[in-house]
XYZ file of C-alpha atoms in Angstrom:
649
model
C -117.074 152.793 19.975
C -118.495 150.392 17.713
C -117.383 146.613 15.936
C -113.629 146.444 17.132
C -111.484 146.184 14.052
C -109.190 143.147 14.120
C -105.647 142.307 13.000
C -104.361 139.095 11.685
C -102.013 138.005 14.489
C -98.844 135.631 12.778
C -96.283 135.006 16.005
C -93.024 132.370 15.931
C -90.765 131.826 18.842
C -88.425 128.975 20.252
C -90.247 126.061 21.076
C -88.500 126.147 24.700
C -89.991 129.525 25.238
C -93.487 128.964 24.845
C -94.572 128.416 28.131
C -93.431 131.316 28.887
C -95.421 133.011 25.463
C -98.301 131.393 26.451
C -98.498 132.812 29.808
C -97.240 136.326 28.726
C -100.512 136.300 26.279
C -102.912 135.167 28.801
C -101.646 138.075 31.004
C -101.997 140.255 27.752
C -105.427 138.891 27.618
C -105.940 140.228 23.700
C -105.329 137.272 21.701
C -107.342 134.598 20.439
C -105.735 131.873 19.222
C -107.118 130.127 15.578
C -106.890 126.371 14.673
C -104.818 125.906 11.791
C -106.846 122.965 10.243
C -106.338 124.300 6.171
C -102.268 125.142 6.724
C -102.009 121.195 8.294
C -104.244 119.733 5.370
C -101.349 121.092 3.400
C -98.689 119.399 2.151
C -95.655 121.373 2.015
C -97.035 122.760 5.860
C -97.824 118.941 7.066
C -93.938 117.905 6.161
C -92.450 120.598 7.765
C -94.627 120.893 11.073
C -97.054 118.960 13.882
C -99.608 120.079 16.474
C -97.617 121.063 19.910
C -98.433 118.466 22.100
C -100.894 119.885 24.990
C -101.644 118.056 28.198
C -105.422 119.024 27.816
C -106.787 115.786 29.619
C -104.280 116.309 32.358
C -105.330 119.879 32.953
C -109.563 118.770 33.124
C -108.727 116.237 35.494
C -106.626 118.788 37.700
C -109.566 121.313 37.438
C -112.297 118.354 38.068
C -110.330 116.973 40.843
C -110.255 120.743 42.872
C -113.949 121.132 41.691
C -115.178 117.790 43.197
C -113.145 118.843 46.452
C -115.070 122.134 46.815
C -118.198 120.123 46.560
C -117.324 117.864 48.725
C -116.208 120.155 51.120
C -119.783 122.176 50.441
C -121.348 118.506 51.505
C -119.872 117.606 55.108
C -118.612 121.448 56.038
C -120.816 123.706 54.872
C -120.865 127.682 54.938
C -122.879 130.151 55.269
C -123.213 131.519 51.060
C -125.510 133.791 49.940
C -126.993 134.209 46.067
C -123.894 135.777 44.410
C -119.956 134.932 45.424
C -118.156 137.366 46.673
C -114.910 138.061 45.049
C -111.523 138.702 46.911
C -108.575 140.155 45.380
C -105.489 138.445 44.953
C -101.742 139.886 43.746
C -101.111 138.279 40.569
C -97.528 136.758 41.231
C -99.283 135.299 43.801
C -102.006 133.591 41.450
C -99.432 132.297 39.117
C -97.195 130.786 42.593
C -96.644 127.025 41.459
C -95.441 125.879 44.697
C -98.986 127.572 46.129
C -100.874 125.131 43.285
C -99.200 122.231 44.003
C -99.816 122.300 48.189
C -103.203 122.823 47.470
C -103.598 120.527 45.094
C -102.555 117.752 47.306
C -105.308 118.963 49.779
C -107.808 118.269 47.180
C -106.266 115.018 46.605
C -106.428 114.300 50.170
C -110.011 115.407 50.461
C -111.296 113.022 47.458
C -109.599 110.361 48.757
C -111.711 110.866 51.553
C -115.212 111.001 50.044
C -113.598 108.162 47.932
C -113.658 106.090 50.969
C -116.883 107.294 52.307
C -118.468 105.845 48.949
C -117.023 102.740 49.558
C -118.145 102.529 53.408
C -121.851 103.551 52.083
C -121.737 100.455 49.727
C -120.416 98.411 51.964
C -123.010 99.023 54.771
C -125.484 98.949 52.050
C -124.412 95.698 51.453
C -124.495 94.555 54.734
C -127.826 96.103 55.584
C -129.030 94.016 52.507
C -127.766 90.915 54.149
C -129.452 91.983 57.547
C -132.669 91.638 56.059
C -132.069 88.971 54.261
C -131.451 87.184 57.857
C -134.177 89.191 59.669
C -136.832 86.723 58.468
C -134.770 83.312 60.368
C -133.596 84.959 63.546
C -136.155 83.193 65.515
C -134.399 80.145 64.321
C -131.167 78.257 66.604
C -130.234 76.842 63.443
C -127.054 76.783 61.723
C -128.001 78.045 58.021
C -125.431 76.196 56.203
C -126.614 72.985 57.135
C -128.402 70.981 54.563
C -128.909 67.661 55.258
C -127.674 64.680 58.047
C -126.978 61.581 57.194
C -130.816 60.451 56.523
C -132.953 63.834 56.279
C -132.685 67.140 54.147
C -133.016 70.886 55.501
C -134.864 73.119 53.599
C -135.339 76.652 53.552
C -138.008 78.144 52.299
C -141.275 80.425 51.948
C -145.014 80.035 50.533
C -147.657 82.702 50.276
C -148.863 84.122 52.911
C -152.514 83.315 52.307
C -151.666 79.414 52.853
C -152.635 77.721 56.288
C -149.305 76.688 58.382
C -151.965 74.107 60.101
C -153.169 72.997 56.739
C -149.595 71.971 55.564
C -148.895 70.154 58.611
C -152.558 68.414 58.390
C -151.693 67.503 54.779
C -147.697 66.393 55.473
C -149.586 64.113 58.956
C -152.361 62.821 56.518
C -150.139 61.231 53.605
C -147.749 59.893 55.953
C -144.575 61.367 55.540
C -141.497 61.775 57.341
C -141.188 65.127 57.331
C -141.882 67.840 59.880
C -142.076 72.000 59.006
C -140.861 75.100 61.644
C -142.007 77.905 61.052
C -139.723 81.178 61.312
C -142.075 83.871 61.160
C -144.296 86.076 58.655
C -144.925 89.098 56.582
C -147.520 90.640 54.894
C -146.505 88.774 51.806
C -145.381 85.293 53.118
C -144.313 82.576 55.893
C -140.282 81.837 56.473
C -140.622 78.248 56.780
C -138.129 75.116 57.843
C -138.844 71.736 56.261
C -137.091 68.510 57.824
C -137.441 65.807 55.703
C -136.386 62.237 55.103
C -134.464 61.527 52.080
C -135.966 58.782 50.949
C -139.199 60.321 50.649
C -137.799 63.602 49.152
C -140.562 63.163 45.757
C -143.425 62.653 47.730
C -142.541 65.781 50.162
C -141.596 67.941 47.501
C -144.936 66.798 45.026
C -147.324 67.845 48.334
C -145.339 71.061 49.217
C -145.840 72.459 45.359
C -149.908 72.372 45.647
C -148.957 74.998 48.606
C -146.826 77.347 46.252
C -143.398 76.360 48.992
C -140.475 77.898 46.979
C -136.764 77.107 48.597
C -134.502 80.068 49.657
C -131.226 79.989 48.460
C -129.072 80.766 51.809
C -125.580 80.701 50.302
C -122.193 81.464 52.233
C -123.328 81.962 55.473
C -122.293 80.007 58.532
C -123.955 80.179 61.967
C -127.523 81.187 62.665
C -129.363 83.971 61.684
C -128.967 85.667 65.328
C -125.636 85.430 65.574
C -124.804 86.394 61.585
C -126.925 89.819 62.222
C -125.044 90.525 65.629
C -121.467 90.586 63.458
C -123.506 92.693 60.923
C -124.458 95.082 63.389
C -120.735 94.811 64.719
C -120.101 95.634 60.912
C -121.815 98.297 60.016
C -120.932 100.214 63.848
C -117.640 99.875 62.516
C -118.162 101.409 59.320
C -120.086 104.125 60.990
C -117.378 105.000 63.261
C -114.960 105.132 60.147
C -117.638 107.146 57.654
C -117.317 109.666 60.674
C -113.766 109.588 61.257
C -113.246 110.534 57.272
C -116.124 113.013 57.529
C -114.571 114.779 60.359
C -111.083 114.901 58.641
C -112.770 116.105 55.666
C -114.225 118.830 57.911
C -111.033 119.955 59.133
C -109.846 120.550 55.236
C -112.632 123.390 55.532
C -110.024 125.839 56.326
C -108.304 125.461 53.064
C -111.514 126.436 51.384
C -109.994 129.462 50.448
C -106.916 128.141 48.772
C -109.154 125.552 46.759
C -111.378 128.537 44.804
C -107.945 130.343 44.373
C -106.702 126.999 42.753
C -109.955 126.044 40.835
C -109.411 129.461 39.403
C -105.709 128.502 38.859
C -106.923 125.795 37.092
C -109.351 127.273 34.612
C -106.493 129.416 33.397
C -103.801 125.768 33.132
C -106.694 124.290 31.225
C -107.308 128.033 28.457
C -103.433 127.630 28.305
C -103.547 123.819 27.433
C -106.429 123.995 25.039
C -104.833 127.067 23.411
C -101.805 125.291 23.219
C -103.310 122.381 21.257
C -104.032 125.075 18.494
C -99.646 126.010 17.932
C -97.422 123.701 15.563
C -94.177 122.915 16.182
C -90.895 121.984 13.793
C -89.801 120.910 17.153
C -87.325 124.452 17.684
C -90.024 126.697 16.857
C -93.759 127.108 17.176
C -96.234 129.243 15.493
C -99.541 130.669 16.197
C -101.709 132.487 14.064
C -104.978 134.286 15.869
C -106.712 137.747 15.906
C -105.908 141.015 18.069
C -108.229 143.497 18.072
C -106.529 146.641 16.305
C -107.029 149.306 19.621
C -104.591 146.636 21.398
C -101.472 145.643 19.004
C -99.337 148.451 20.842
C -100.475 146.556 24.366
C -99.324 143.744 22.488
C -96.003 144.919 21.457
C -95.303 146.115 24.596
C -95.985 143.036 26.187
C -93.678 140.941 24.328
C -90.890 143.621 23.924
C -88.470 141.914 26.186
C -89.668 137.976 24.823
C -87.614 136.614 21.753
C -90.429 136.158 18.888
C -91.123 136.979 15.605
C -94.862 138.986 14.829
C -96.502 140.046 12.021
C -99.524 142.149 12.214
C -101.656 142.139 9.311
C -105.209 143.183 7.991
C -107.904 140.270 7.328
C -107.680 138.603 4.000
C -110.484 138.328 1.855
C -111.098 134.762 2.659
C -110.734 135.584 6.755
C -114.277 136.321 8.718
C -112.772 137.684 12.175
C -114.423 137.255 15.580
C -117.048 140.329 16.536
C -116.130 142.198 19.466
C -118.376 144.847 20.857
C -116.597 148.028 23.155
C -118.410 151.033 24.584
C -118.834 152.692 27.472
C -119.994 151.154 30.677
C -123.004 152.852 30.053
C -123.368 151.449 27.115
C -121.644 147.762 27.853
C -124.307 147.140 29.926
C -126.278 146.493 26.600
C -123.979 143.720 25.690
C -126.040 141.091 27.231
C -129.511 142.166 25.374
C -127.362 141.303 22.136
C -125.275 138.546 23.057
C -129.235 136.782 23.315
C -129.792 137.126 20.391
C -126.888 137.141 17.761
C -124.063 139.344 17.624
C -123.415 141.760 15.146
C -121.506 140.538 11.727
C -117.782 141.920 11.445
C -119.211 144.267 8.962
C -122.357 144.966 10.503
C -123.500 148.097 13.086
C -122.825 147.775 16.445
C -126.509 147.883 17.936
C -126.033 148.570 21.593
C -125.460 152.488 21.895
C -128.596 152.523 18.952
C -131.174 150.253 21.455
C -129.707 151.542 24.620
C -132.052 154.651 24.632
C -135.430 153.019 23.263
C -134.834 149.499 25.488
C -134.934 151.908 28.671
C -137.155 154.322 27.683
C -139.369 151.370 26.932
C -138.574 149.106 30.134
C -139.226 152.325 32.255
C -142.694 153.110 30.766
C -143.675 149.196 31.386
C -142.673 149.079 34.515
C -143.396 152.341 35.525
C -143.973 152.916 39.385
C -141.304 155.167 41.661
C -141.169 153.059 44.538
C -140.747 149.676 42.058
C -138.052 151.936 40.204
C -136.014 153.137 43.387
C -135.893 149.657 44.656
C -134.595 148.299 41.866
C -132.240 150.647 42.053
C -131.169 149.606 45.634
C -131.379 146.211 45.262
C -128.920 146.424 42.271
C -126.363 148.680 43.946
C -126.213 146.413 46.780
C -125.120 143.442 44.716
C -122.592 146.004 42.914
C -121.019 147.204 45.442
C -120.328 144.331 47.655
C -119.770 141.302 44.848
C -118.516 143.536 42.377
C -120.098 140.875 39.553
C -118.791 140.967 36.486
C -119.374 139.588 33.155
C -123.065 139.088 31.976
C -124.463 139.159 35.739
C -122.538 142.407 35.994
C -124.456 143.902 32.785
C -127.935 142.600 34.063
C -127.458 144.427 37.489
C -125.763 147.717 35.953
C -128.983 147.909 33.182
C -130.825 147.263 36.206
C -129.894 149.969 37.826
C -130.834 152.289 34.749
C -134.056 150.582 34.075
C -135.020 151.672 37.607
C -134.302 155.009 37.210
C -135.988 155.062 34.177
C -139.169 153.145 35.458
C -138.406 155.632 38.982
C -139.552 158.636 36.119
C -142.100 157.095 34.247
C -143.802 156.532 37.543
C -143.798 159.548 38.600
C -145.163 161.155 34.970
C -148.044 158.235 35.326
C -148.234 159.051 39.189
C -148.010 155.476 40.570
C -146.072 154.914 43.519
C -146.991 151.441 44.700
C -149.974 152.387 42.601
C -151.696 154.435 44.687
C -151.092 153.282 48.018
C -150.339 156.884 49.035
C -154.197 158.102 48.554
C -155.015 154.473 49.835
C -153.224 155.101 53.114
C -154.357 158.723 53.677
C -157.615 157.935 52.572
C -158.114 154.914 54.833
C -155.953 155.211 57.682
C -155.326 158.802 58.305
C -158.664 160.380 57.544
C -158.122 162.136 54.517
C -161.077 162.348 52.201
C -160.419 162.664 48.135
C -156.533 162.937 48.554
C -153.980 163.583 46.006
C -150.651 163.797 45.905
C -150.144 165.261 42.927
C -152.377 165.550 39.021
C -150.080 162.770 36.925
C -148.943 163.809 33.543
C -150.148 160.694 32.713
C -152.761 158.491 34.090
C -153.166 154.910 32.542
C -156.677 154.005 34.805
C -158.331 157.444 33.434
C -156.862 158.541 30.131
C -155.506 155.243 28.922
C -156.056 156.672 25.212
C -153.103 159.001 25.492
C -150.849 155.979 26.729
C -151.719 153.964 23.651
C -151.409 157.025 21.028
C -148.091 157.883 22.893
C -147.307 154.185 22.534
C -147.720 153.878 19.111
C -145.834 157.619 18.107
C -142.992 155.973 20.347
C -142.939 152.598 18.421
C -143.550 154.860 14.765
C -139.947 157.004 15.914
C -138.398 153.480 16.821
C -138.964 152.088 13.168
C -137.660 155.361 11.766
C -134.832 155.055 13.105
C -134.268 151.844 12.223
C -134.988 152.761 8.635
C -132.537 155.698 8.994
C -129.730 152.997 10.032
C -130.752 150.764 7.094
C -129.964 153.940 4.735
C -126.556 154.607 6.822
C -125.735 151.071 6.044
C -126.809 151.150 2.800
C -124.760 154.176 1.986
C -121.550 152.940 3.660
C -121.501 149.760 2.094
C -121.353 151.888 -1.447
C -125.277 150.550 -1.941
C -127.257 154.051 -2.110
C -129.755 152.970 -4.348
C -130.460 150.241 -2.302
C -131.060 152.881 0.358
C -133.731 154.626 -2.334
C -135.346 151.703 -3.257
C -135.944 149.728 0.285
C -136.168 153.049 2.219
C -137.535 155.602 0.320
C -140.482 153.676 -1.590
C -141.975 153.012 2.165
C -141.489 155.914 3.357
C -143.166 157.880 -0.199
C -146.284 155.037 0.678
C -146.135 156.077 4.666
C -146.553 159.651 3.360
C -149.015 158.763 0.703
C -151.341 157.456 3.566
C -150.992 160.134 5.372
C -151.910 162.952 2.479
C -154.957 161.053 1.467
C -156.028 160.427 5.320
C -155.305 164.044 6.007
C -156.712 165.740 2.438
C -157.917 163.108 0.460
C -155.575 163.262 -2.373
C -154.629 159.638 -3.700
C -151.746 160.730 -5.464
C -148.940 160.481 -3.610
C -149.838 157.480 -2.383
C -150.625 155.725 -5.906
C -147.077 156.879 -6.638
C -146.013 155.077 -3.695
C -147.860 152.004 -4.488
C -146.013 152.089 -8.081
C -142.360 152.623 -6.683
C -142.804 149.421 -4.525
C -143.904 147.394 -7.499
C -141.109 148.973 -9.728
C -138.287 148.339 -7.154
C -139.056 145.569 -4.724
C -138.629 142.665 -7.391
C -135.238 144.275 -9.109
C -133.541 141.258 -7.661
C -135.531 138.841 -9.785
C -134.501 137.999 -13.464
C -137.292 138.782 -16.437
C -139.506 141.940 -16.276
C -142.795 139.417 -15.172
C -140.658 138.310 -12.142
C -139.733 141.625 -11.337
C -143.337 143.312 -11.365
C -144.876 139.977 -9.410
C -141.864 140.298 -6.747
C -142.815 143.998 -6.386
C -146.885 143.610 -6.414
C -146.131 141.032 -4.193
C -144.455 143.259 -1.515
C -147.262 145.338 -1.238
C -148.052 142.819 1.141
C -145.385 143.851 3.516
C -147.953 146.775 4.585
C -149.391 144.036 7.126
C -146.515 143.702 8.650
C -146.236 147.175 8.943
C -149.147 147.492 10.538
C -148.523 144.724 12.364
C -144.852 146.457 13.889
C -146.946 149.588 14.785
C -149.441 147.837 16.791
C -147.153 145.578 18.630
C -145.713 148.509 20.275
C -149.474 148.595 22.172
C -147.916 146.491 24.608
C -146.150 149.191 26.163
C -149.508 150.518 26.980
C -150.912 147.323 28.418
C -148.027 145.952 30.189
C -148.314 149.990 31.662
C -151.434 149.173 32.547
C -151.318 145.917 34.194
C -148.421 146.995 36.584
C -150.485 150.159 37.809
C -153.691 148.180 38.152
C -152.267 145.111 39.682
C -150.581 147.623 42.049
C -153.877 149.297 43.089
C -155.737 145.897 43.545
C -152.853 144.677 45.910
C -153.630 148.315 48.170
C -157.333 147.711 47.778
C -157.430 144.122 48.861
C -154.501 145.488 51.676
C -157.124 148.013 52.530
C -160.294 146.216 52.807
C -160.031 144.137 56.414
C -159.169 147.830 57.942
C -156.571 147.140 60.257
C -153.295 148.702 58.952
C -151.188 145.521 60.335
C -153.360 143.345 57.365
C -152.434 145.857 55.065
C -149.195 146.059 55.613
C -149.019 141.929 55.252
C -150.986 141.907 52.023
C -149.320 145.213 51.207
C -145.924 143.413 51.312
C -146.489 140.433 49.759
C -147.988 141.708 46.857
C -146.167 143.747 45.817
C -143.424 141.769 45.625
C -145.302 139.597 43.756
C -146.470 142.443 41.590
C -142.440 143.360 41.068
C -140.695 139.924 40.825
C -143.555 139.120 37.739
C -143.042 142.408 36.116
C -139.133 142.620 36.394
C -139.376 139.669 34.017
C -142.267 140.521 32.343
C -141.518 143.708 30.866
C -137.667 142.685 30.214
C -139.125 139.775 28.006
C -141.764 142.468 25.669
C -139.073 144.850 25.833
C -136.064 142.847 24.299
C -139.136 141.647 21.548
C -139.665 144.660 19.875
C -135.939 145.274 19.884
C -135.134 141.823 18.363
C -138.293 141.340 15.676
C -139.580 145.269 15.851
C -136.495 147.329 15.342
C -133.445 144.728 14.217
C -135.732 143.484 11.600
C -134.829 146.794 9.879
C -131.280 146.919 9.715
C -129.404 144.311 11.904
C -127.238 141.345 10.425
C -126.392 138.572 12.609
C -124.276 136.015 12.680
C -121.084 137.386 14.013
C -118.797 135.261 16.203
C -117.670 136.033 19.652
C -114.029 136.892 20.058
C -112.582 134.766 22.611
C -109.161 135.775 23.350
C -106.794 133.502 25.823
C -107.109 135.689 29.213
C -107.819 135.458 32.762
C -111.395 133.915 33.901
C -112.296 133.659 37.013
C -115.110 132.694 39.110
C -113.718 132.955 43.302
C -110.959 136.391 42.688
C -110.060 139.148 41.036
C -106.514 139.264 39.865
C -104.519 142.504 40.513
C -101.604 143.552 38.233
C -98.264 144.976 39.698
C -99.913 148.457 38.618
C -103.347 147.634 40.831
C -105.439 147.099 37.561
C -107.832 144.313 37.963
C -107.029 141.927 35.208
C -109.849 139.589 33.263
């Protein structure tokens, strides 16, 4: 198929029914439902109608709540997971159970609560641990901390550097005669913990001789008791908190069970929160509410059917003038595998060309001759059917693994034209470990270390075919849109200079290709206004030849990245090859050609969606289209199975 024509969706039913609407569309899964921003901003509509109230903020907090569980739950009870999640099927009636949401939902409640509390134990023994530091530094000390002063001396605690002399500040307190006597607690690397005794009387003179030795007081504030005895009910503390951090850690451990029910309800949740947010997009009169949205055209019978039994009003129309509809791209799962090559990019306009069945052929072709090696190609292969078979992925992971799959096959032929399996590990390993002298497999087709010539010319012809095409799609376009001189102007004026070249390469005869020249200046600036515009617009496109050229010869990467797979390939086998022992080999054999694969996989998909996006689309694709987003089933833990067995979503 192509662009999936849409239908102007209009639908009005009793305002005590639409819970029930809302959930018969998301089963439909074929809607999308439009804001209705211009009908409010009117009037007339404004008087008669609101936005339906939707409990969207209720509905993320839900979903965040059964999110934060599963996380948590991934923290202290953790399970074996591999890379992708595997998907279990689950009846719909019982997806939509309500009594099933709410059960689990209070097990997520039960399990935040939990890590709630494990927070608060953490800050409290951080707290704590703090303090016990804090006190570390005075333990050595039978001293009551929140004693101050007696009825003639003050207490003082306190610290100085730890460069200063404890000897020379009791020399200097002895030599000026004071009344004063300092304990010291102990020392760091930084500075002394020191206890000053001092009469009151003589508090000025103390506190003027103390400064010259940098003594700062410590501020010792709420605590009671000495240091010992305040870090033994801290240690009491903080045993107590441990006991309780593992008391909620091993109740949140025995939640792990329900880890099952949780995905099913984070999944349950997604779909409350499409319903909620579509929701917010209905008006009310406060009987009725109305929706207006899209349906693509294929599924207004689905539609119908769907709703049959459900009290409603529908209109189906065609877009208005003033309507742009969402883009929505259907083929076959051949083809759908495509989707995600485009979806990068830009998708299609309403009116434009669906490109995916029109790349599909070139973007493999191209991937297979880049990565070109059998063994690379069949493993690919494997490695992709795996993950198919047992996640059964879907969405964009789904497409990536499914084009793997045919870029393997594709790269599985292109190695054996080029004769490269592992490079040439197969004449490496007879040649060096059985014996054989000279060995070959088989004479390649094509040989990118000897004949890399006929890889680049075939490169080019293949990019040259590629941009006829697209030129061929332009005039298609063209033509359909009721613009054929368009299509004779901004096709055929290139193609009567491509042929020009060629005649005056070929025989020498300028002709044709000075009447090429003079269609391009005659038609390229038509657009402009005034006949000087219009000849400088078309002299000026004769500089459009560079990029020409410059199309052709970016299709020379299909030769090089060719190239650098098969000779990276071979280096890996010679390097294997060189210590002589085939257990050395088969390490360095192993290793790099992984390496050699994981690069290139990415590699050659990045140069091969290039010359699709600035190569090819540069001759006929418009952009710009916006993704249809219809109110269905998304899931990320199950697949939902209709009455009928058909995997919804």
């Amino acid at each position: 198929m192509a662009i999936v024509k849409m239908k102007r969706l209009h639908l009005l039913s009793l305002a005590s029914d639409k819970e029930q609407m809302m959930k018969l569309l998301q089963r439909a899964g074929c809607v999308e439902i439009t804001e209705l921003d211009a009908e409010l901003a009117d009037p007339e509509w404004s008087s008669l109608v609101k936005r339906e109230r939707a409990a969207v903020s209720n509905a993320k907090s839900k979903a965040a709540g059964v999110n934060t569980a599963l996380d948590t739950l991934k923290k202290y009870a953790p399970e074996k997971s591999g890379l992708f999640i595997l998907r279990k099927e689950i009846r719909e009636d019982t997806f939509c159970d309500a009594d099933y949401r709410t059960s689990t939902l209070e097990s997520a409640a039960v399990i935040n609560d939990c890590s709630r509390q494990i927070s608060q134990v953490s800050s409290q023994k951080n707290r704590l641990g703090s303090q016990r530091i804090g006190l570390l530094p005075w333990s050595s000390l039978d001293v009551d901390l929140s004693l101050r002063e007696t009825e003639s001396t003050r207490i003082v605690f306190g610290v100085c550097p730890a460069a200063v002399s404890l000897e020379e500040i009791q020399a200097t307190i002895g030599k000026n005669g004071l009344s004063a006597a300092c304990f010291h607690a102990s020392s760091d690397k930084e500075q002394h913990y020191l206890l000053l005794v001092y009469h009151k009387e003589e508090e000025a003179a103390v506190t003027e001789t103390l400064r010259t030795f940098s003594f700062n007081p410590t501020a010792l504030k709420d605590i009671e008791g000495s240091a010992a005895s305040n870090i033994k009910m801290i240690d009491t503390e903080i045993a107590e908190l441990d006991r309780k951090k593992e008391e909620l850690e091993a109740k949140i451990t025995s939640y792990s069970c329900f880890r099952s029910d949780l995905q099913v309800c984070s999944d349950q949740m997604v779909q409350e929160l499409a319903i909620e947010e579509a929701r917010s997009r209905l008006v009310t009169t406060g009987t009725l509410v109305y929706l207006k949205g899209w349906v693509p055209a294929p599924d207004v019978h689905m539609l119908e059917a769907e709703l049959h039994n459900f009290e409603c009003a529908m209109e189906i129309l065609e877009p208005g003038e003033e309507d742009i509809p969402p883009t929505e791209l259907r083929n076959k799962k051949l083809i759908q595998s495509m989707d995600m090559v485009t979806e990068m990019y830009s998708l299609p306009g309403y009116g434009g060309i669906d490109p995916n069945p029109l790349i599909f052929p070139f973007f493999t072709i191209f991937y297979g001759m880049m990565f070109g090696d059998v063994a690379y190609g069949i493993i690919l292969i494997i490695l992709s059917q795996i993950v198919i078979r047992k996640f059964k992925p879907k969405g964009v992971l789904g497409n990536i693994l499914q084009l793997a799959t045919i870029c393997g096959a594709s790269a599985a032929v292109w190695g054996f034209l080029s004769g490269s399996i592992f490079g040439d590990a197969v004449s490496v390993v007879a040649e060096q470990f059985l014996g054989f002298e000279d060995f070959v497999l088989y004479v390649p087709v094509l040989d990118p270390l000897t004949d890399p010539l006929k890889i680049l010319y075939l490169s080019v012809i293949m990019g040259a075919v590629q941009l006829f095409v697209g030129m061929c799609i332009h005039i298609y376009m063209c033509f359909r849109d009721g613009h054929p001189l368009d299509a004779l102007f901004d096709v055929g004026s290139w193609w009567l200079l491509f042929a020009g070249i060629a005649v005056f390469v070929i025989k020498g005869t300028p002709f044709v290709l000075f009447t090429g020249i003079a269609a391009l200046i005659l038609t390229q600036g038509r657009a402009k206004k005034g006949i000087p515009a219009k000849l400088l617009g078309g002299i000026a496109s004769l500089y459009n030849i560079t990029s020409w050229l410059g199309d052709i010869l970016s299709y020379t990467r299909l030769m090089a990245l060719m190239l650098a797979t098969t000779v990276i390939a071979s280096v890996v086998n010679i390097l294997g090859s060189l210590p002589g022992n085939i257990f050395a080999f088969l390490v360095i054999f192993v290793f790099g050609h992984t390496f050699n694969m994981g690069i290139n996989v990415i590699g050659t998909y990045v140069h091969t969606a290039r010359l699709q996006y600035l190569e090819y689309f540069s001759k006929f694709y418009v952009s710009g289209g916006r993704p249809f987003k219809p109110l269905k089933y998304h899931t990320k833990y199950v697949d939902i199975v209709s009455e009928d067995g058909e995997v919804k979503g």
